[in-house]
Amino acid sequence: MTQQELTLELHRRALALGKCFHSICEKNSIPYYMLGGSMLGAVRHKGFIPWDDDMDFGVEREYFNKLLQILNEQLPENYRLVSKDNVKGFYGGFIKIEDRQTLVKEHLTDFEYGVSIDIFPLDRTNNNFSLFSKNRIINTLYKIHSYRFYNLKNYSLSKRCISKLLHIIHFPFNKDFIYKIIDKHLLKDKGDYLANHYGAWGMKETVHKDTMGKPTLYDFEDTRFYGAENYKDYLTSLYGEDYMILPPEEKRKIHITEMKIIGD
């Protein structure tokens, strides 16, 4: 399978997963938003960023736990809910919906899974990002927790050493302990900001609730998904004011390096 064929098949299967997620959310009155590259793709490309390999969605915490139960009950047989509670080796505070008929490998981690979409909880918080703020503590804890899972074979010696050190420091603490500390620092339903504490962009993914606003439909490939009402403010927070400008070619890299079809 060529790189182009791989990307097209990843997009086809991720789009099917997204449509399933959207349908379940609509049926059960669960509001959601496209996040990150999916929101950028909807605005800049009317679909996938050509070198992206998944989709990202966010659901406010007050609906997130309800969504977990609904997905467990209503996902079709060929899809699976992936979380830190039901899949060994998965470390995220978010969840995935996985296509069980595929198996992919990526260069960032050694964790193997099917083509998937990511669904993040959006937590109420404030805009205090000082050194000892709850936002900063959560961000730091999660970075330390997740960094030890990265596949650093192709990274510098210094990064590999940091990963080994973090693994040693982290060893006495299991993942439940880490997430209990994070949960303790969450502001729950307080605050005028929404944070994706488990996103790739760190503090940039904390925006005023009015930025997300009312979930608004955007064209995406041959369908439509909900995204931030004030998408310009949201995308500027993550990518800067030049978000409509394509990055240089050397940065247009797909994370997934291999995919196998294991059933259809």
PDB file of C-alpha atoms in Angstrom:
ATOM      1  CA  MET A   1       0.000   0.000   0.000  1.00  0.00           C
ATOM      2  CA  THR A   2       1.468   3.320  -1.071  1.00  0.00           C
ATOM      3  CA  GLN A   3       1.478   6.360   1.238  1.00  0.00           C
ATOM      4  CA  GLN A   4      -1.344   7.914  -0.788  1.00  0.00           C
ATOM      5  CA  GLU A   5      -3.428   4.705  -0.646  1.00  0.00           C
ATOM      6  CA  LEU A   6      -2.776   4.444   3.098  1.00  0.00           C
ATOM      7  CA  THR A   7      -3.922   8.024   3.705  1.00  0.00           C
ATOM      8  CA  LEU A   8      -7.079   7.608   1.613  1.00  0.00           C
ATOM      9  CA  GLU A   9      -8.031   4.411   3.437  1.00  0.00           C
ATOM     10  CA  LEU A  10      -7.341   6.008   6.832  1.00  0.00           C
ATOM     11  CA  HIS A  11      -9.570   8.943   5.892  1.00  0.00           C
ATOM     12  CA  ARG A  12     -12.345   6.680   4.609  1.00  0.00           C
ATOM     13  CA  ARG A  13     -12.455   4.627   7.776  1.00  0.00           C
ATOM     14  CA  ALA A  14     -12.023   7.602  10.132  1.00  0.00           C
ATOM     15  CA  LEU A  15     -14.873   9.396   8.369  1.00  0.00           C
ATOM     16  CA  ALA A  16     -17.111   6.362   8.852  1.00  0.00           C
ATOM     17  CA  LEU A  17     -16.223   6.357  12.558  1.00  0.00           C
ATOM     18  CA  GLY A  18     -16.994  10.084  12.762  1.00  0.00           C
ATOM     19  CA  LYS A  19     -20.371   9.594  11.110  1.00  0.00           C
ATOM     20  CA  CYS A  20     -21.214   6.829  13.580  1.00  0.00           C
ATOM     21  CA  PHE A  21     -20.192   9.042  16.518  1.00  0.00           C
ATOM     22  CA  HIS A  22     -22.234  11.963  15.160  1.00  0.00           C
ATOM     23  CA  SER A  23     -25.299   9.756  14.689  1.00  0.00           C
ATOM     24  CA  ILE A  24     -25.117   8.399  18.241  1.00  0.00           C
ATOM     25  CA  CYS A  25     -24.656  11.903  19.683  1.00  0.00           C
ATOM     26  CA  GLU A  26     -27.623  13.249  17.680  1.00  0.00           C
ATOM     27  CA  LYS A  27     -29.822  10.338  18.727  1.00  0.00           C
ATOM     28  CA  ASN A  28     -28.985  10.811  22.419  1.00  0.00           C
ATOM     29  CA  SER A  29     -28.806  14.634  22.548  1.00  0.00           C
ATOM     30  CA  ILE A  30     -25.057  14.735  23.317  1.00  0.00           C
ATOM     31  CA  PRO A  31     -23.509  18.044  22.150  1.00  0.00           C
ATOM     32  CA  TYR A  32     -19.968  17.862  20.821  1.00  0.00           C
ATOM     33  CA  TYR A  33     -17.339  19.865  18.945  1.00  0.00           C
ATOM     34  CA  MET A  34     -14.635  19.067  16.424  1.00  0.00           C
ATOM     35  CA  LEU A  35     -11.255  19.872  17.958  1.00  0.00           C
ATOM     36  CA  GLY A  36      -7.724  20.583  16.769  1.00  0.00           C
ATOM     37  CA  GLY A  37      -6.875  19.372  13.296  1.00  0.00           C
ATOM     38  CA  SER A  38     -10.441  18.307  12.580  1.00  0.00           C
ATOM     39  CA  MET A  39     -11.745  21.838  13.213  1.00  0.00           C
ATOM     40  CA  LEU A  40      -8.874  23.279  11.178  1.00  0.00           C
ATOM     41  CA  GLY A  41      -9.532  20.772   8.397  1.00  0.00           C
ATOM     42  CA  ALA A  42     -13.222  21.690   8.279  1.00  0.00           C
ATOM     43  CA  VAL A  43     -12.408  25.401   7.903  1.00  0.00           C
ATOM     44  CA  ARG A  44      -9.315  25.263   5.695  1.00  0.00           C
ATOM     45  CA  HIS A  45      -9.938  22.118   3.612  1.00  0.00           C
ATOM     46  CA  LYS A  46     -13.671  21.399   4.015  1.00  0.00           C
ATOM     47  CA  GLY A  47     -12.567  17.991   5.254  1.00  0.00           C
ATOM     48  CA  PHE A  48      -9.405  16.213   6.336  1.00  0.00           C
ATOM     49  CA  ILE A  49      -6.081  17.952   6.432  1.00  0.00           C
ATOM     50  CA  PRO A  50      -4.396  15.900   3.670  1.00  0.00           C
ATOM     51  CA  TRP A  51      -1.651  14.591   6.001  1.00  0.00           C
ATOM     52  CA  ASP A  52      -3.907  14.011   9.029  1.00  0.00           C
ATOM     53  CA  ASP A  53      -4.789  10.467  10.046  1.00  0.00           C
ATOM     54  CA  ASP A  54      -7.676  10.673  12.519  1.00  0.00           C
ATOM     55  CA  MET A  55     -10.436  12.914  13.857  1.00  0.00           C
ATOM     56  CA  ASP A  56     -10.666  14.739  17.199  1.00  0.00           C
ATOM     57  CA  PHE A  57     -13.871  15.604  19.047  1.00  0.00           C
ATOM     58  CA  GLY A  58     -14.648  17.172  22.433  1.00  0.00           C
ATOM     59  CA  VAL A  59     -17.601  16.609  24.770  1.00  0.00           C
ATOM     60  CA  GLU A  60     -18.226  18.659  27.895  1.00  0.00           C
ATOM     61  CA  ARG A  61     -17.635  16.672  31.074  1.00  0.00           C
ATOM     62  CA  GLU A  62     -21.286  16.835  32.138  1.00  0.00           C
ATOM     63  CA  TYR A  63     -22.138  14.705  29.084  1.00  0.00           C
ATOM     64  CA  PHE A  64     -18.914  12.709  28.832  1.00  0.00           C
ATOM     65  CA  ASN A  65     -19.672   9.957  31.371  1.00  0.00           C
ATOM     66  CA  LYS A  66     -23.148   9.504  29.910  1.00  0.00           C
ATOM     67  CA  LEU A  67     -21.535   9.180  26.485  1.00  0.00           C
ATOM     68  CA  LEU A  68     -19.264   6.362  27.708  1.00  0.00           C
ATOM     69  CA  GLN A  69     -22.253   4.275  28.723  1.00  0.00           C
ATOM     70  CA  ILE A  70     -24.116   5.038  25.492  1.00  0.00           C
ATOM     71  CA  LEU A  71     -21.138   4.113  23.301  1.00  0.00           C
ATOM     72  CA  ASN A  72     -20.724   0.816  25.138  1.00  0.00           C
ATOM     73  CA  GLU A  73     -24.371   0.024  24.415  1.00  0.00           C
ATOM     74  CA  GLN A  74     -24.833   1.417  20.904  1.00  0.00           C
ATOM     75  CA  LEU A  75     -21.574   1.031  18.966  1.00  0.00           C
ATOM     76  CA  PRO A  76     -21.859  -1.482  16.112  1.00  0.00           C
ATOM     77  CA  GLU A  77     -20.041  -4.784  16.462  1.00  0.00           C
ATOM     78  CA  ASN A  78     -17.104  -3.827  14.268  1.00  0.00           C
ATOM     79  CA  TYR A  79     -16.299  -0.793  16.459  1.00  0.00           C
ATOM     80  CA  ARG A  80     -14.893  -0.733  19.987  1.00  0.00           C
ATOM     81  CA  LEU A  81     -14.631   1.851  22.757  1.00  0.00           C
ATOM     82  CA  VAL A  82     -11.025   2.213  23.938  1.00  0.00           C
ATOM     83  CA  SER A  83     -10.190   3.780  27.306  1.00  0.00           C
ATOM     84  CA  LYS A  84      -7.574   3.484  30.036  1.00  0.00           C
ATOM     85  CA  ASP A  85     -10.099   1.386  31.967  1.00  0.00           C
ATOM     86  CA  ASN A  86     -10.708  -1.344  29.407  1.00  0.00           C
ATOM     87  CA  VAL A  87      -7.563  -1.592  27.266  1.00  0.00           C
ATOM     88  CA  LYS A  88      -4.161  -2.414  28.718  1.00  0.00           C
ATOM     89  CA  GLY A  89      -1.425  -0.076  27.540  1.00  0.00           C
ATOM     90  CA  PHE A  90      -3.721   2.838  26.737  1.00  0.00           C
ATOM     91  CA  TYR A  91      -2.776   5.765  28.959  1.00  0.00           C
ATOM     92  CA  GLY A  92      -4.980   8.671  27.896  1.00  0.00           C
ATOM     93  CA  GLY A  93      -7.570  10.544  29.927  1.00  0.00           C
ATOM     94  CA  PHE A  94      -9.653  10.579  26.757  1.00  0.00           C
ATOM     95  CA  ILE A  95     -11.287   7.761  24.750  1.00  0.00           C
ATOM     96  CA  LYS A  96     -11.106   6.338  21.260  1.00  0.00           C
ATOM     97  CA  ILE A  97     -13.634   4.681  18.990  1.00  0.00           C
ATOM     98  CA  GLU A  98     -11.700   2.017  17.122  1.00  0.00           C
ATOM     99  CA  ASP A  99     -12.317   0.152  13.876  1.00  0.00           C
ATOM    100  CA  ARG A 100     -11.725  -3.448  14.946  1.00  0.00           C
ATOM    101  CA  GLN A 101     -11.184  -4.601  11.384  1.00  0.00           C
ATOM    102  CA  THR A 102      -7.884  -2.730  11.142  1.00  0.00           C
ATOM    103  CA  LEU A 103      -4.543  -2.597  12.896  1.00  0.00           C
ATOM    104  CA  VAL A 104      -2.242   0.414  12.624  1.00  0.00           C
ATOM    105  CA  LYS A 105       1.210   1.364  13.854  1.00  0.00           C
ATOM    106  CA  GLU A 106       2.439   4.884  14.510  1.00  0.00           C
ATOM    107  CA  HIS A 107       5.887   6.267  15.230  1.00  0.00           C
ATOM    108  CA  LEU A 108       4.918   8.047  18.479  1.00  0.00           C
ATOM    109  CA  THR A 109       4.076   5.016  20.635  1.00  0.00           C
ATOM    110  CA  ASP A 110       4.384   1.218  20.634  1.00  0.00           C
ATOM    111  CA  PHE A 111       0.654   0.877  21.326  1.00  0.00           C
ATOM    112  CA  GLU A 112      -1.145  -0.959  18.492  1.00  0.00           C
ATOM    113  CA  TYR A 113      -4.783  -0.249  17.736  1.00  0.00           C
ATOM    114  CA  GLY A 114      -7.258   0.061  14.899  1.00  0.00           C
ATOM    115  CA  VAL A 115      -8.034   3.151  12.842  1.00  0.00           C
ATOM    116  CA  SER A 116      -9.729   5.400  15.386  1.00  0.00           C
ATOM    117  CA  ILE A 117     -11.128   8.776  16.339  1.00  0.00           C
ATOM    118  CA  ASP A 118     -10.323  10.559  19.622  1.00  0.00           C
ATOM    119  CA  ILE A 119     -12.960  11.974  21.968  1.00  0.00           C
ATOM    120  CA  PHE A 120     -11.772  14.315  24.727  1.00  0.00           C
ATOM    121  CA  PRO A 121     -13.584  15.510  27.861  1.00  0.00           C
ATOM    122  CA  LEU A 122     -13.866  19.297  28.042  1.00  0.00           C
ATOM    123  CA  ASP A 123     -13.607  20.507  31.645  1.00  0.00           C
ATOM    124  CA  ARG A 124     -14.752  23.799  33.138  1.00  0.00           C
ATOM    125  CA  THR A 125     -11.850  25.830  34.486  1.00  0.00           C
ATOM    126  CA  ASN A 126     -10.430  29.371  34.722  1.00  0.00           C
ATOM    127  CA  ASN A 127      -7.693  31.270  32.889  1.00  0.00           C
ATOM    128  CA  ASN A 128      -5.114  31.021  35.668  1.00  0.00           C
ATOM    129  CA  PHE A 129      -2.003  29.478  34.097  1.00  0.00           C
ATOM    130  CA  SER A 130       0.499  30.456  36.806  1.00  0.00           C
ATOM    131  CA  LEU A 131       3.149  27.969  37.920  1.00  0.00           C
ATOM    132  CA  PHE A 132       1.120  26.419  40.749  1.00  0.00           C
ATOM    133  CA  SER A 133      -2.351  26.824  39.277  1.00  0.00           C
ATOM    134  CA  LYS A 134      -4.633  23.822  38.911  1.00  0.00           C
ATOM    135  CA  ASN A 135      -4.375  24.119  35.126  1.00  0.00           C
ATOM    136  CA  ARG A 136      -0.574  23.992  35.239  1.00  0.00           C
ATOM    137  CA  ILE A 137      -0.529  21.070  37.713  1.00  0.00           C
ATOM    138  CA  ILE A 138      -2.864  18.998  35.541  1.00  0.00           C
ATOM    139  CA  ASN A 139      -0.888  19.796  32.395  1.00  0.00           C
ATOM    140  CA  THR A 140       2.430  18.885  34.019  1.00  0.00           C
ATOM    141  CA  LEU A 141       1.135  15.644  35.566  1.00  0.00           C
ATOM    142  CA  TYR A 142      -0.324  14.472  32.287  1.00  0.00           C
ATOM    143  CA  LYS A 143       2.830  15.301  30.331  1.00  0.00           C
ATOM    144  CA  ILE A 144       4.952  13.342  32.792  1.00  0.00           C
ATOM    145  CA  HIS A 145       2.503  10.449  32.707  1.00  0.00           C
ATOM    146  CA  SER A 146       2.232  10.287  28.909  1.00  0.00           C
ATOM    147  CA  TYR A 147       5.866  10.983  27.987  1.00  0.00           C
ATOM    148  CA  ARG A 148       7.027   7.665  29.366  1.00  0.00           C
ATOM    149  CA  PHE A 149       4.831   5.842  26.830  1.00  0.00           C
ATOM    150  CA  TYR A 150       6.327   7.484  23.752  1.00  0.00           C
ATOM    151  CA  ASN A 151       8.400   5.477  21.335  1.00  0.00           C
ATOM    152  CA  LEU A 152      11.624   7.476  21.420  1.00  0.00           C
ATOM    153  CA  LYS A 153      13.791   5.241  19.236  1.00  0.00           C
ATOM    154  CA  ASN A 154      14.116   7.957  16.616  1.00  0.00           C
ATOM    155  CA  TYR A 155      14.519  10.797  19.110  1.00  0.00           C
ATOM    156  CA  SER A 156      17.639  12.380  20.549  1.00  0.00           C
ATOM    157  CA  LEU A 157      19.669  10.792  23.334  1.00  0.00           C
ATOM    158  CA  SER A 158      18.577  13.545  25.759  1.00  0.00           C
ATOM    159  CA  LYS A 159      14.871  12.814  25.158  1.00  0.00           C
ATOM    160  CA  ARG A 160      15.434   9.083  25.585  1.00  0.00           C
ATOM    161  CA  CYS A 161      17.231   9.747  28.878  1.00  0.00           C
ATOM    162  CA  ILE A 162      14.391  11.979  30.094  1.00  0.00           C
ATOM    163  CA  SER A 163      11.884   9.254  29.223  1.00  0.00           C
ATOM    164  CA  LYS A 164      13.896   6.650  31.170  1.00  0.00           C
ATOM    165  CA  LEU A 165      14.157   8.990  34.159  1.00  0.00           C
ATOM    166  CA  LEU A 166      10.422   9.683  34.110  1.00  0.00           C
ATOM    167  CA  HIS A 167       9.750   5.963  33.927  1.00  0.00           C
ATOM    168  CA  ILE A 168      11.830   5.416  37.087  1.00  0.00           C
ATOM    169  CA  ILE A 169      10.182   8.328  38.930  1.00  0.00           C
ATOM    170  CA  HIS A 170       6.740   7.196  37.805  1.00  0.00           C
ATOM    171  CA  PHE A 171       7.286   3.506  38.662  1.00  0.00           C
ATOM    172  CA  PRO A 172       5.806   3.532  42.221  1.00  0.00           C
ATOM    173  CA  PHE A 173       2.612   5.193  40.964  1.00  0.00           C
ATOM    174  CA  ASN A 174       0.054   3.386  38.839  1.00  0.00           C
ATOM    175  CA  LYS A 175      -2.113   5.193  36.316  1.00  0.00           C
ATOM    176  CA  ASP A 176      -5.116   5.266  38.681  1.00  0.00           C
ATOM    177  CA  PHE A 177      -3.057   7.199  41.220  1.00  0.00           C
ATOM    178  CA  ILE A 178      -2.083   9.797  38.610  1.00  0.00           C
ATOM    179  CA  TYR A 179      -5.628  10.267  37.379  1.00  0.00           C
ATOM    180  CA  LYS A 180      -6.964  10.554  40.923  1.00  0.00           C
ATOM    181  CA  ILE A 181      -4.616  13.506  41.466  1.00  0.00           C
ATOM    182  CA  ILE A 182      -5.720  15.056  38.179  1.00  0.00           C
ATOM    183  CA  ASP A 183      -9.380  14.522  39.032  1.00  0.00           C
ATOM    184  CA  LYS A 184      -8.846  16.177  42.411  1.00  0.00           C
ATOM    185  CA  HIS A 185      -7.582  19.337  40.689  1.00  0.00           C
ATOM    186  CA  LEU A 186     -10.394  19.595  38.146  1.00  0.00           C
ATOM    187  CA  LEU A 187     -12.694  22.545  38.771  1.00  0.00           C
ATOM    188  CA  LYS A 188     -15.705  20.385  37.790  1.00  0.00           C
ATOM    189  CA  ASP A 189     -18.583  22.672  36.774  1.00  0.00           C
ATOM    190  CA  LYS A 190     -16.932  25.934  37.854  1.00  0.00           C
ATOM    191  CA  GLY A 191     -15.278  28.540  35.677  1.00  0.00           C
ATOM    192  CA  ASP A 192     -15.960  30.350  32.413  1.00  0.00           C
ATOM    193  CA  TYR A 193     -13.334  28.457  30.390  1.00  0.00           C
ATOM    194  CA  LEU A 194     -13.317  25.036  28.761  1.00  0.00           C
ATOM    195  CA  ALA A 195     -10.111  23.005  28.809  1.00  0.00           C
ATOM    196  CA  ASN A 196      -9.026  19.955  26.878  1.00  0.00           C
ATOM    197  CA  HIS A 197      -6.480  18.882  29.485  1.00  0.00           C
ATOM    198  CA  TYR A 198      -5.446  15.827  27.442  1.00  0.00           C
ATOM    199  CA  GLY A 199      -4.895  17.515  24.087  1.00  0.00           C
ATOM    200  CA  ALA A 200      -1.622  17.886  22.228  1.00  0.00           C
ATOM    201  CA  TRP A 201      -1.545  21.686  22.497  1.00  0.00           C
ATOM    202  CA  GLY A 202      -1.423  22.014  26.285  1.00  0.00           C
ATOM    203  CA  MET A 203      -2.601  25.344  27.677  1.00  0.00           C
ATOM    204  CA  LYS A 204      -3.572  26.586  24.219  1.00  0.00           C
ATOM    205  CA  GLU A 205      -6.558  24.246  24.390  1.00  0.00           C
ATOM    206  CA  THR A 206      -8.127  26.230  27.224  1.00  0.00           C
ATOM    207  CA  VAL A 207     -10.529  28.771  25.738  1.00  0.00           C
ATOM    208  CA  HIS A 208     -13.469  30.847  26.963  1.00  0.00           C
ATOM    209  CA  LYS A 209     -16.741  28.933  26.849  1.00  0.00           C
ATOM    210  CA  ASP A 210     -18.124  31.595  24.480  1.00  0.00           C
ATOM    211  CA  THR A 211     -15.406  30.661  21.986  1.00  0.00           C
ATOM    212  CA  MET A 212     -16.831  27.163  21.753  1.00  0.00           C
ATOM    213  CA  GLY A 213     -20.340  28.609  22.041  1.00  0.00           C
ATOM    214  CA  LYS A 214     -23.237  26.729  20.476  1.00  0.00           C
ATOM    215  CA  PRO A 215     -22.152  23.633  18.507  1.00  0.00           C
ATOM    216  CA  THR A 216     -22.283  24.708  14.856  1.00  0.00           C
ATOM    217  CA  LEU A 217     -22.372  22.476  11.778  1.00  0.00           C
ATOM    218  CA  TYR A 218     -19.489  22.678   9.283  1.00  0.00           C
ATOM    219  CA  ASP A 219     -19.012  20.903   5.961  1.00  0.00           C
ATOM    220  CA  PHE A 220     -16.571  18.032   6.226  1.00  0.00           C
ATOM    221  CA  GLU A 221     -15.920  15.853   3.164  1.00  0.00           C
ATOM    222  CA  ASP A 222     -19.379  14.528   2.152  1.00  0.00           C
ATOM    223  CA  THR A 223     -21.078  15.242   5.480  1.00  0.00           C
ATOM    224  CA  ARG A 224     -21.239  17.800   8.300  1.00  0.00           C
ATOM    225  CA  PHE A 225     -19.946  17.782  11.885  1.00  0.00           C
ATOM    226  CA  TYR A 226     -20.364  20.176  14.809  1.00  0.00           C
ATOM    227  CA  GLY A 227     -17.570  22.555  15.743  1.00  0.00           C
ATOM    228  CA  ALA A 228     -16.832  25.727  17.701  1.00  0.00           C
ATOM    229  CA  GLU A 229     -19.246  28.572  17.028  1.00  0.00           C
ATOM    230  CA  ASN A 230     -16.424  31.139  17.073  1.00  0.00           C
ATOM    231  CA  TYR A 231     -13.959  29.036  15.114  1.00  0.00           C
ATOM    232  CA  LYS A 232     -11.609  31.943  14.347  1.00  0.00           C
ATOM    233  CA  ASP A 233     -10.871  32.543  18.051  1.00  0.00           C
ATOM    234  CA  TYR A 234     -10.512  28.812  18.675  1.00  0.00           C
ATOM    235  CA  LEU A 235      -8.129  28.173  15.778  1.00  0.00           C
ATOM    236  CA  THR A 236      -6.107  31.293  16.557  1.00  0.00           C
ATOM    237  CA  SER A 237      -5.622  30.036  20.125  1.00  0.00           C
ATOM    238  CA  LEU A 238      -4.122  26.788  18.842  1.00  0.00           C
ATOM    239  CA  TYR A 239      -2.352  27.747  15.641  1.00  0.00           C
ATOM    240  CA  GLY A 240      -1.969  31.505  15.654  1.00  0.00           C
ATOM    241  CA  GLU A 241      -3.499  34.053  13.303  1.00  0.00           C
ATOM    242  CA  ASP A 242      -1.981  32.411  10.214  1.00  0.00           C
ATOM    243  CA  TYR A 243      -3.910  29.150  10.624  1.00  0.00           C
ATOM    244  CA  MET A 244      -5.135  29.299   6.999  1.00  0.00           C
ATOM    245  CA  ILE A 245      -1.548  29.175   5.693  1.00  0.00           C
ATOM    246  CA  LEU A 246      -0.218  25.688   4.965  1.00  0.00           C
ATOM    247  CA  PRO A 247       2.867  24.598   6.940  1.00  0.00           C
ATOM    248  CA  PRO A 248       6.124  23.870   5.073  1.00  0.00           C
ATOM    249  CA  GLU A 249       6.216  20.499   3.311  1.00  0.00           C
ATOM    250  CA  GLU A 250       8.671  18.953   5.773  1.00  0.00           C
ATOM    251  CA  LYS A 251       6.071  19.362   8.542  1.00  0.00           C
ATOM    252  CA  ARG A 252       3.265  17.690   6.588  1.00  0.00           C
ATOM    253  CA  LYS A 253       3.805  14.258   8.097  1.00  0.00           C
ATOM    254  CA  ILE A 254       1.336  11.505   8.889  1.00  0.00           C
ATOM    255  CA  HIS A 255       1.795   9.740  12.246  1.00  0.00           C
ATOM    256  CA  ILE A 256       0.616   6.314  11.129  1.00  0.00           C
ATOM    257  CA  THR A 257       3.246   4.333   9.256  1.00  0.00           C
ATOM    258  CA  GLU A 258       1.444   1.032   8.583  1.00  0.00           C
ATOM    259  CA  MET A 259      -2.078  -0.379   8.423  1.00  0.00           C
ATOM    260  CA  LYS A 260      -3.348  -3.947   8.122  1.00  0.00           C
ATOM    261  CA  ILE A 261      -6.899  -4.991   7.228  1.00  0.00           C
ATOM    262  CA  ILE A 262      -7.752  -7.907   9.530  1.00  0.00           C
ATOM    263  CA  GLY A 263     -11.391  -8.381   8.547  1.00  0.00           C
ATOM    264  CA  ASP A 264     -14.179  -6.841   6.479  1.00  0.00           C
TER     265      ASP A 264
END
